[in-house]
PDB file of C-alpha atoms in Angstrom:
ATOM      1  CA  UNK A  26       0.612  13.974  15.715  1.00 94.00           C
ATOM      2  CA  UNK A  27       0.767  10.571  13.986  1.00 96.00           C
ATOM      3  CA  UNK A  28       2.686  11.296  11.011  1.00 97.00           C
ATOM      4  CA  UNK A  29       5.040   9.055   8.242  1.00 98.00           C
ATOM      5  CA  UNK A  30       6.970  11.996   6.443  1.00 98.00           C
ATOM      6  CA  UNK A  31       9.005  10.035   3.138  1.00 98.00           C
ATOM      7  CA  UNK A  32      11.862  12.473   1.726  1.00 98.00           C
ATOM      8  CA  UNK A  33      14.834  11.905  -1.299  1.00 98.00           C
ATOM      9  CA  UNK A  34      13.255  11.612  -4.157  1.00 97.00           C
ATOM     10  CA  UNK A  35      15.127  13.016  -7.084  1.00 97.00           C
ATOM     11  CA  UNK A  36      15.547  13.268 -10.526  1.00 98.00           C
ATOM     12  CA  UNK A  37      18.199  10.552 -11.651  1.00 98.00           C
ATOM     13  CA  UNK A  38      19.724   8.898 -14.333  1.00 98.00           C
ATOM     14  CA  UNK A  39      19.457   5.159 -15.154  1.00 98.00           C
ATOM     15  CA  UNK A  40      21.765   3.026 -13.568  1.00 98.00           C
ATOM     16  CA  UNK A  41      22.400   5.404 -10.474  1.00 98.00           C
ATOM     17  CA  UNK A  42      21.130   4.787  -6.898  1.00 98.00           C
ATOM     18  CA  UNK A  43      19.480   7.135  -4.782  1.00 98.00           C
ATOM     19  CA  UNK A  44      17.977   6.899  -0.944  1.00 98.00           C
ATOM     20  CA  UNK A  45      15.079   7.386   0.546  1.00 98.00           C
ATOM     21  CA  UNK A  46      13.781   7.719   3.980  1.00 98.00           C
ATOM     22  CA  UNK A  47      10.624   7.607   5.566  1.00 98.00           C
ATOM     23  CA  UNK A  48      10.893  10.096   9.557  1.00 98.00           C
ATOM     24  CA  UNK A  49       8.003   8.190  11.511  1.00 98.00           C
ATOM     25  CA  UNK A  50       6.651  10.686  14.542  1.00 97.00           C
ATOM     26  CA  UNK A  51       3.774  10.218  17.116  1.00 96.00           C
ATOM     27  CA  UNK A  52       3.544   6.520  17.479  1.00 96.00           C
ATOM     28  CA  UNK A  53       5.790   3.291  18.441  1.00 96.00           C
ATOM     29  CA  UNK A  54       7.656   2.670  15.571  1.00 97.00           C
ATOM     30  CA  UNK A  55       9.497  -0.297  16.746  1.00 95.00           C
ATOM     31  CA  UNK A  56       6.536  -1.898  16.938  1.00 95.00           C
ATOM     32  CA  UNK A  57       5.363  -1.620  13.496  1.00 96.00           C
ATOM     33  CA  UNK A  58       6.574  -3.584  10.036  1.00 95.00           C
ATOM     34  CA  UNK A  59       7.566  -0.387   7.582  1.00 97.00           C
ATOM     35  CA  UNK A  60       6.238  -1.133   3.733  1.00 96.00           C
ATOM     36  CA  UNK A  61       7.209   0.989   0.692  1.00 98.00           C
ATOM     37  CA  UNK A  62       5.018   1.188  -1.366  1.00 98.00           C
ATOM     38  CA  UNK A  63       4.653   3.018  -5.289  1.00 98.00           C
ATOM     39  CA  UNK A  64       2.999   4.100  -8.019  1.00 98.00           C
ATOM     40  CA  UNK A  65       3.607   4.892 -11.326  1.00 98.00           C
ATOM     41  CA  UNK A  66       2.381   7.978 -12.676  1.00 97.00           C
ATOM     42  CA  UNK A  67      -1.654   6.856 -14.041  1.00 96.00           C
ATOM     43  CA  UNK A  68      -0.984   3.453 -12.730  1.00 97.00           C
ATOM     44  CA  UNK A  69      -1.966   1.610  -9.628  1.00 97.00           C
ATOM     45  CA  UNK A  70      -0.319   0.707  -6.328  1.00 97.00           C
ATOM     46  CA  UNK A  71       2.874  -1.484  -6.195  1.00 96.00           C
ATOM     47  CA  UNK A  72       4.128  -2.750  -3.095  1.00 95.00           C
ATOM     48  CA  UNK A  73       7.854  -2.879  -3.190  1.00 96.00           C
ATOM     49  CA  UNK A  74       9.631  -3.822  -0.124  1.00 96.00           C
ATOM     50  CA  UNK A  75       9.137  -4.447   3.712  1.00 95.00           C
ATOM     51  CA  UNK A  76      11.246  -4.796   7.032  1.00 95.00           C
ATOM     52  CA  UNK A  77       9.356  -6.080  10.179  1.00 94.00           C
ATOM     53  CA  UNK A  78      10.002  -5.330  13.961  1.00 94.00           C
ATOM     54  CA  UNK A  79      12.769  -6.525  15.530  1.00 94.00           C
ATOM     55  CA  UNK A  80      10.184  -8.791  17.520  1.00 93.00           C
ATOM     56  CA  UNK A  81       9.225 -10.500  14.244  1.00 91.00           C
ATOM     57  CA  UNK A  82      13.318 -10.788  13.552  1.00 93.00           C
ATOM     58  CA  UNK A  83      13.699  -7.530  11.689  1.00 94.00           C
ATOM     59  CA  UNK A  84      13.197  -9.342   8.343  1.00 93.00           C
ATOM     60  CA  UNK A  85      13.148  -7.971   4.900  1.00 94.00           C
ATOM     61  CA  UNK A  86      10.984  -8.665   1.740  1.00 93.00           C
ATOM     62  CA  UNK A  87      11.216  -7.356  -1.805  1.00 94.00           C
ATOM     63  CA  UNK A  88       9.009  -7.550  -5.045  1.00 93.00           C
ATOM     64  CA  UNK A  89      10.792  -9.416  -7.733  1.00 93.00           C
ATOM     65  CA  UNK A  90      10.981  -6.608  -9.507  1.00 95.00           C
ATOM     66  CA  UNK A  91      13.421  -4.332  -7.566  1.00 97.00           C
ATOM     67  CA  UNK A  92      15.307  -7.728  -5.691  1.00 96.00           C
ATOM     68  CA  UNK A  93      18.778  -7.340  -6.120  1.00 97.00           C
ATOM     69  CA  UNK A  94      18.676  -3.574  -6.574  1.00 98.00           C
ATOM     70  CA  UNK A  95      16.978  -1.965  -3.437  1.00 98.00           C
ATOM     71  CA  UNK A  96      17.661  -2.311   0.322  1.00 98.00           C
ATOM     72  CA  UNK A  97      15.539  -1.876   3.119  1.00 98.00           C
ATOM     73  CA  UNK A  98      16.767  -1.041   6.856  1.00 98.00           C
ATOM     74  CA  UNK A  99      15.436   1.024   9.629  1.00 98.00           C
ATOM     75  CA  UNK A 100      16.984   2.438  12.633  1.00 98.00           C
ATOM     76  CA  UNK A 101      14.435   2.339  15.470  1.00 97.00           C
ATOM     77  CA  UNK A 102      16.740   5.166  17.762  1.00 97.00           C
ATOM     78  CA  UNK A 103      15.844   7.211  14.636  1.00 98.00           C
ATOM     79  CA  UNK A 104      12.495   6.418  13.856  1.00 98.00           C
ATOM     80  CA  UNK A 105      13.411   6.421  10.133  1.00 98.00           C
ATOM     81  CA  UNK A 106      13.532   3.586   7.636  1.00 98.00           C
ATOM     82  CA  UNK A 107      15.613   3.759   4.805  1.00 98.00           C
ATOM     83  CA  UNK A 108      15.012   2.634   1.142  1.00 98.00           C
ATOM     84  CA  UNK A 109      18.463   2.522  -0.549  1.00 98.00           C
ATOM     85  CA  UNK A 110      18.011   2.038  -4.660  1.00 98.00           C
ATOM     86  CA  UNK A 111      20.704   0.844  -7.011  1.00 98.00           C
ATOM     87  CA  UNK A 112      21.043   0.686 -10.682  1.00 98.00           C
ATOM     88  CA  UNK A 113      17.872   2.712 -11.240  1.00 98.00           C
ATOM     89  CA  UNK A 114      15.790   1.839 -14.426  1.00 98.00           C
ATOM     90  CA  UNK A 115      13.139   3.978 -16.042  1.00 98.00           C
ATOM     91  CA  UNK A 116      10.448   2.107 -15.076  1.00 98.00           C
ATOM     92  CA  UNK A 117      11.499   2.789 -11.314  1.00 98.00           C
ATOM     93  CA  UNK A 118       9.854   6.428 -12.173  1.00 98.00           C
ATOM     94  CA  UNK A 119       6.874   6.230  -9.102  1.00 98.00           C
ATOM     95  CA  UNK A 120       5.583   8.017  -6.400  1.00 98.00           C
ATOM     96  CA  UNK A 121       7.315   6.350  -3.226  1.00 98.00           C
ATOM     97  CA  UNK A 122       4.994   6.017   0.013  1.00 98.00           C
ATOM     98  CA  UNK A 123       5.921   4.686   3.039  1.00 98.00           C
ATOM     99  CA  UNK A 124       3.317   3.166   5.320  1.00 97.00           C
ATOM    100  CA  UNK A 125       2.898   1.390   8.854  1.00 97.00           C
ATOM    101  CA  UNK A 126       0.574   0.172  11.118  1.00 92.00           C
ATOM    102  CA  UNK A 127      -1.060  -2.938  11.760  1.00 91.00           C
ATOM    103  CA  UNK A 128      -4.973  -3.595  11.501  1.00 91.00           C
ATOM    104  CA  UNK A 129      -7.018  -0.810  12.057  1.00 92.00           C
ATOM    105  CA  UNK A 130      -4.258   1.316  12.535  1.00 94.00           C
ATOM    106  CA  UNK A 131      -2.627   2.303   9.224  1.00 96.00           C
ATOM    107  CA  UNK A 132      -0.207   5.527   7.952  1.00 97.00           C
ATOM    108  CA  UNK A 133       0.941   6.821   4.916  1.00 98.00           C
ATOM    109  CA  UNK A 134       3.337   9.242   4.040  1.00 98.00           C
ATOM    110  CA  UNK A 135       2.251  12.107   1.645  1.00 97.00           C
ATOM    111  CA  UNK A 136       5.033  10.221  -0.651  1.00 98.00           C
ATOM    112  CA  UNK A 137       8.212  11.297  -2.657  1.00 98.00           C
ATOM    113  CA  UNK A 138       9.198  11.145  -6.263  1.00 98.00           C
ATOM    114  CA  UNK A 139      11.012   9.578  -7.330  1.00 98.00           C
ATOM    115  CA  UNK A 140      12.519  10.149 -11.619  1.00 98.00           C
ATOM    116  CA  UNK A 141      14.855   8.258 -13.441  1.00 98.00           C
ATOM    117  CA  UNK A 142      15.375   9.412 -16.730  1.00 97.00           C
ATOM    118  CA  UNK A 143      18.657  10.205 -18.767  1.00 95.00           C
TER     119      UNK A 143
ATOM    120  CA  UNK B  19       2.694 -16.108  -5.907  1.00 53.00           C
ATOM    121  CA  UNK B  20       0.544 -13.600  -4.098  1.00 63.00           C
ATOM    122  CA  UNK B  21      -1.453 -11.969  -7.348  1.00 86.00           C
ATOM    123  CA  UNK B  22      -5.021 -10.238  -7.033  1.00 93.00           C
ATOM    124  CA  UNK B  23      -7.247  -9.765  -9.821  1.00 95.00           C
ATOM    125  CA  UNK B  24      -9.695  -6.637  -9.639  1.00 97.00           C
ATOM    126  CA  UNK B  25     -12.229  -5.060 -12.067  1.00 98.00           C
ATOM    127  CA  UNK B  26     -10.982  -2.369 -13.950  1.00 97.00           C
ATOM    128  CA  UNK B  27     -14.223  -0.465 -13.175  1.00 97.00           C
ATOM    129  CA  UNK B  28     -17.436  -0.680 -11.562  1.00 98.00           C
ATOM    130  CA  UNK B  29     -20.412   2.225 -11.997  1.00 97.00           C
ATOM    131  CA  UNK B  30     -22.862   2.956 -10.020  1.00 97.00           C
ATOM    132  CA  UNK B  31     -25.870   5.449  -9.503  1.00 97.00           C
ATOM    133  CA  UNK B  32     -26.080   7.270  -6.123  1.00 96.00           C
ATOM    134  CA  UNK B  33     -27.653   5.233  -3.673  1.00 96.00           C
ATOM    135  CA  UNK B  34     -27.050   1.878  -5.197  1.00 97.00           C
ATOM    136  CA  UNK B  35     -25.042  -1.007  -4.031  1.00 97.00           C
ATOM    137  CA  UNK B  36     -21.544  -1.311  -5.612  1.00 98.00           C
ATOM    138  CA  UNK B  37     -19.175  -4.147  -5.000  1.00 98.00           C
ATOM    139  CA  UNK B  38     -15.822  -4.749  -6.329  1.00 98.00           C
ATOM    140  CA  UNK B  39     -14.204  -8.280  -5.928  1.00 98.00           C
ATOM    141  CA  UNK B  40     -10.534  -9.340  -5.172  1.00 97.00           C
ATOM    142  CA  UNK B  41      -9.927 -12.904  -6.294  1.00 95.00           C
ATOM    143  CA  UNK B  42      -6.528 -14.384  -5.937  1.00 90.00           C
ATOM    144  CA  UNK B  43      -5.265 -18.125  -4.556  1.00 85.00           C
ATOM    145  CA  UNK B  44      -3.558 -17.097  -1.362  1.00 83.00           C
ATOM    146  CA  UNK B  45      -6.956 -15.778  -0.275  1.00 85.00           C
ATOM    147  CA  UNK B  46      -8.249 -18.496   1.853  1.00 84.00           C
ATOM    148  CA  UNK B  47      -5.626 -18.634   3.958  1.00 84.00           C
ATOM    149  CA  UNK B  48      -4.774 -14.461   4.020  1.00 89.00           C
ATOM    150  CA  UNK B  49      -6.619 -11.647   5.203  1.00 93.00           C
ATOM    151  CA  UNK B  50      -7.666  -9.055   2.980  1.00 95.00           C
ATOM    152  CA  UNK B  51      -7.406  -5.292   3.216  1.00 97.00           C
ATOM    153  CA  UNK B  52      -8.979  -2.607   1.083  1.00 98.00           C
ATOM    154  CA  UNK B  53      -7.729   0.726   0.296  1.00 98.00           C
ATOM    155  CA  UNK B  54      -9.683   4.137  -0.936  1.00 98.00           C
ATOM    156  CA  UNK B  55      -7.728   6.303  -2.858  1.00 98.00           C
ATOM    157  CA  UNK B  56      -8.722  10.046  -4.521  1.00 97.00           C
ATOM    158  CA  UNK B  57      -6.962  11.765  -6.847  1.00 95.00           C
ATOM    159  CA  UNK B  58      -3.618  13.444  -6.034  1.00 94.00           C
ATOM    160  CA  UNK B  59      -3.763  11.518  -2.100  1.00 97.00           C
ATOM    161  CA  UNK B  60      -2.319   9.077   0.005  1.00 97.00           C
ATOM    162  CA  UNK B  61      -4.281   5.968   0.075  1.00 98.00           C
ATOM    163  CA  UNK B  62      -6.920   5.384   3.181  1.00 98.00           C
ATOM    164  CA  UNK B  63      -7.754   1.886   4.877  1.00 98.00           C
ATOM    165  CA  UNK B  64     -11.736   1.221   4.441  1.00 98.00           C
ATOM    166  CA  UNK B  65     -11.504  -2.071   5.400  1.00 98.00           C
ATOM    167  CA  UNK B  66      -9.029  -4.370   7.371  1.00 97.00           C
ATOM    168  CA  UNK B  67      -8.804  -8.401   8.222  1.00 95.00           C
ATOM    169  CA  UNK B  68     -11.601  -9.286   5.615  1.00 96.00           C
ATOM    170  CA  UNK B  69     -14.343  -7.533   7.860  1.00 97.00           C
ATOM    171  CA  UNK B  70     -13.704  -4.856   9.935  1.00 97.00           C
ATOM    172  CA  UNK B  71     -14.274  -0.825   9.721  1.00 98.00           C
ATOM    173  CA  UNK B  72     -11.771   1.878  10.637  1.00 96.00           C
ATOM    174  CA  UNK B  73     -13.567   3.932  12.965  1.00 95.00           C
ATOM    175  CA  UNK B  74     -14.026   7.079  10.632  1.00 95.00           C
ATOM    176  CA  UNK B  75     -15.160   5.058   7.859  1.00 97.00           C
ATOM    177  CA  UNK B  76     -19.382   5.346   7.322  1.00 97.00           C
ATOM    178  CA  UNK B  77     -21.135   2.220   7.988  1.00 96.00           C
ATOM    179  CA  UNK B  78     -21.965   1.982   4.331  1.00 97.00           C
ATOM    180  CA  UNK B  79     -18.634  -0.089   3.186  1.00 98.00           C
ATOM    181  CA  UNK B  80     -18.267  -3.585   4.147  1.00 98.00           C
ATOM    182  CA  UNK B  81     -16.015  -6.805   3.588  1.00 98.00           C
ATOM    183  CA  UNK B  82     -16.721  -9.638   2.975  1.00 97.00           C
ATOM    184  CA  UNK B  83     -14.598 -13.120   1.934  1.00 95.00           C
ATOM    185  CA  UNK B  84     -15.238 -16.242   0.726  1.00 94.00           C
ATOM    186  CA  UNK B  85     -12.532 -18.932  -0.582  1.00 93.00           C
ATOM    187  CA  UNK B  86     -10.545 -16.912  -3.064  1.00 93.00           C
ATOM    188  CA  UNK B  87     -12.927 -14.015  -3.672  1.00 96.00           C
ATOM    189  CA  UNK B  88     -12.910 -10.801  -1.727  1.00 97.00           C
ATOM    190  CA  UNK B  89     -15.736  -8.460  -1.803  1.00 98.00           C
ATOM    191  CA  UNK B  90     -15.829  -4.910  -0.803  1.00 98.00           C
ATOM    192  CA  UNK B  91     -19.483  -3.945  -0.789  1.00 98.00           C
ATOM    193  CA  UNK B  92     -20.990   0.022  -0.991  1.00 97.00           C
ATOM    194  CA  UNK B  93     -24.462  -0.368   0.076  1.00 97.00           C
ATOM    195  CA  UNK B  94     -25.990   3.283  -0.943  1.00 95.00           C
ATOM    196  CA  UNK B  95     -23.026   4.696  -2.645  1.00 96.00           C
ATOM    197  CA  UNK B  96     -22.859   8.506  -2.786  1.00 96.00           C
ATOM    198  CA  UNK B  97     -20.817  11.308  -5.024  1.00 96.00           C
ATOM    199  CA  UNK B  98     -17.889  11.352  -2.624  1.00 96.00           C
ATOM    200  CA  UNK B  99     -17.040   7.528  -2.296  1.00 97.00           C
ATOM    201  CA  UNK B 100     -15.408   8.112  -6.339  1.00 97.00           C
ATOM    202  CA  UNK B 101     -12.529   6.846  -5.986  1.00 98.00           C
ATOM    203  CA  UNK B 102      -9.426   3.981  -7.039  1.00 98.00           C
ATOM    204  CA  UNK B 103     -10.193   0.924  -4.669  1.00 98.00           C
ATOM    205  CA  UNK B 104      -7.618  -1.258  -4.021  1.00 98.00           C
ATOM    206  CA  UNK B 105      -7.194  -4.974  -2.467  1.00 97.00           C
ATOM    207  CA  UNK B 106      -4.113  -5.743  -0.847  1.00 96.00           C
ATOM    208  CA  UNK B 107      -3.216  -9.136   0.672  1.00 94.00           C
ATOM    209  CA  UNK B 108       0.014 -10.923   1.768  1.00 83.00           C
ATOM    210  CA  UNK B 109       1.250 -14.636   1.133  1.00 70.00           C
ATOM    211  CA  UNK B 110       3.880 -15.796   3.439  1.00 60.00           C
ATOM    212  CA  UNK B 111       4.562 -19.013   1.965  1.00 59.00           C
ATOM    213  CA  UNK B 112       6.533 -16.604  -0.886  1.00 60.00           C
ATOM    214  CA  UNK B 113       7.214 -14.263   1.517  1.00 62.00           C
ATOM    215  CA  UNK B 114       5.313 -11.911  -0.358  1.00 75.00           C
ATOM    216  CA  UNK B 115       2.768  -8.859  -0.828  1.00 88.00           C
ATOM    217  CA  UNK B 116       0.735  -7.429  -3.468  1.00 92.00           C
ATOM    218  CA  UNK B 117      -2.014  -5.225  -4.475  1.00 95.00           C
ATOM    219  CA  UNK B 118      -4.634  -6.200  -6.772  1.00 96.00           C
ATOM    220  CA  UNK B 119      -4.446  -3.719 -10.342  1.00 96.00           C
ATOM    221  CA  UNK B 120      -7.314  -1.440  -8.822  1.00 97.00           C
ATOM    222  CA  UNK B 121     -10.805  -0.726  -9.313  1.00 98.00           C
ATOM    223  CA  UNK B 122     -11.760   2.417 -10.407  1.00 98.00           C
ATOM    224  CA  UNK B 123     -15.291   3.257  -8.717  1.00 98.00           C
ATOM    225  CA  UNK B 124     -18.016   6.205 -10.893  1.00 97.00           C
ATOM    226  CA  UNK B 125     -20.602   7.205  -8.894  1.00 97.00           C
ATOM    227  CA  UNK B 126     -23.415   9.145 -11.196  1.00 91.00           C
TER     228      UNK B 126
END
C-alpha cells in the first residue's frame, strides 16, 4: 500500500526543538522531492520546507518563516525524511503533513501535531 | 516571491458552476495545482499542471490558466464537493513554494 505515515509531534515548550519524521512505504521514494507541509489549527495550508531527489542534487528549501530554525534531510535506505525543529515559537503550533509525488501522483500523510506552548 | 491570492469564499447552489481563481505573478511561468480538502482530512489533488484530472476525480472539476490567474472550475457542483480549495504553485527563481490562503467552497 502507498502510504506517507508522519510521527513526533509533541507538546513543547518555546524555544525547544523537536523531530519529526515522515516513514514513506509502497512506492520509490528516492525518486520523489519530500514537502512538509502545515496548518494551523482554523487556518489554511503552509508549505514549510522541501528536499528533492538526489537526481535533482538532494537540495533543500525553507519558508522564510522557519529558515534558520528547521532542517530537512532524508535517508533514502530508510525511506524516511526527517524534519528537525529548533527554537520552537508558538506560532509553530500546526498540524505537520508530509507529502510526495510528482504530477498526478500525490501522498499525504494523515499528519502529526505538533504544540508549542509553555 | 511566490504569493497566491484566493477568495475567501465562493457559494454555490447544487448544480451550478463554481470557480475559484488563483492569481499570483509567478503564474505564467509555473504550473498550478489545486487541492480539495474536508474537514478533519489530509488534503486531495483535483487538479495538477494547470489542466489535468487525477483519475478518481469526476469529470466535473477542471483547470484552467491564463497569465497570472488560475481558475479551478465546478461545472454542476453537488453537496459533497464542500470543501477548503487550495492553489499551490512553486517559483524557482526564489527557490520557493506557497499555497494560496484558501477558498472555502458552500454548496446549498
Amino acid at each position: 500500500e502507498v502510504q506517507l505515515v508522519e510521527s513526533g509531534g509533541d507538546l513543547v515548550q518555546p524555544g525547544r526543538s523537536l523531530r519529526l519524521s515522515c516513514l514513506a512505504s509502497g512506492f520509490t521514494f528516492d525518486d520523489y522531492t519530500v514537502n512538509w507541509v502545515r496548518q494551523a489549527p482554523g487556518k489554511g495550508l503552509e508549505w514549510v520546507s522541501l528536499i528533492r531527489s538526489k537526481a535533482y542534487g538532494g537540495t533543500t528549501e525553507y519558508a522564510a518563516s522557519v529558515k534558520g530554525r528547521f532542517t530537512i534531510s532524508r535517508d533514502d535506505s530508510k525511506t524516511i525524511a526527517y524534519l528537525e525543529m529548533n527554537s520552537l515559537k508558538s506560532e509553530d503550533t500546526a498540524l505537520y503533513y508530509c507529502n510526495m509525488g510528482s504530477g498526478a501522483f500525490d501522498i499525504w500523510g494523515r499528519g502529526t501535531k505538533v504544540i508549542v506552548s509553555s | 516571491s511566490c504569493e497566491l491570492t484566493q477568495p475567501p469564499s465562493v457559494s454555490v447552489s447544487p448544480g451550478q458552476t463554481a470557480r475559484i481563481t488563483c492569481s499570483g505573478d509567478a503564474l505564467p511561468r509555473k504550473y498550478v495545482y489545486w487541492y480539495q480538502q474536508k474537514s478533519g482530512q489530509a488534503p486531495v489533488l483535483v487538479i495538477y499542471e494547470d489542466t489535468k484530472r487525477p483519475s478518481g476525480i469526476p469529470d466535473r472539476f477542471s483547470g484552467s490558466s491564463s497569465g497570472t490567474t488560475a481558475t479551478l472550475t465546478l461545472s454542476g457542483a453537488q453537496v459533497e464537493d464542500e470543501a477548503d480549495y487550495y492553489c499551490y504553485s512553486t517559483d524557482s527563481s526564489v527557490n520557493h513554494s506557497a499555497f494560496g490562503g484558501g477558498t472555502k467552497l458552500t454548496v446549498l
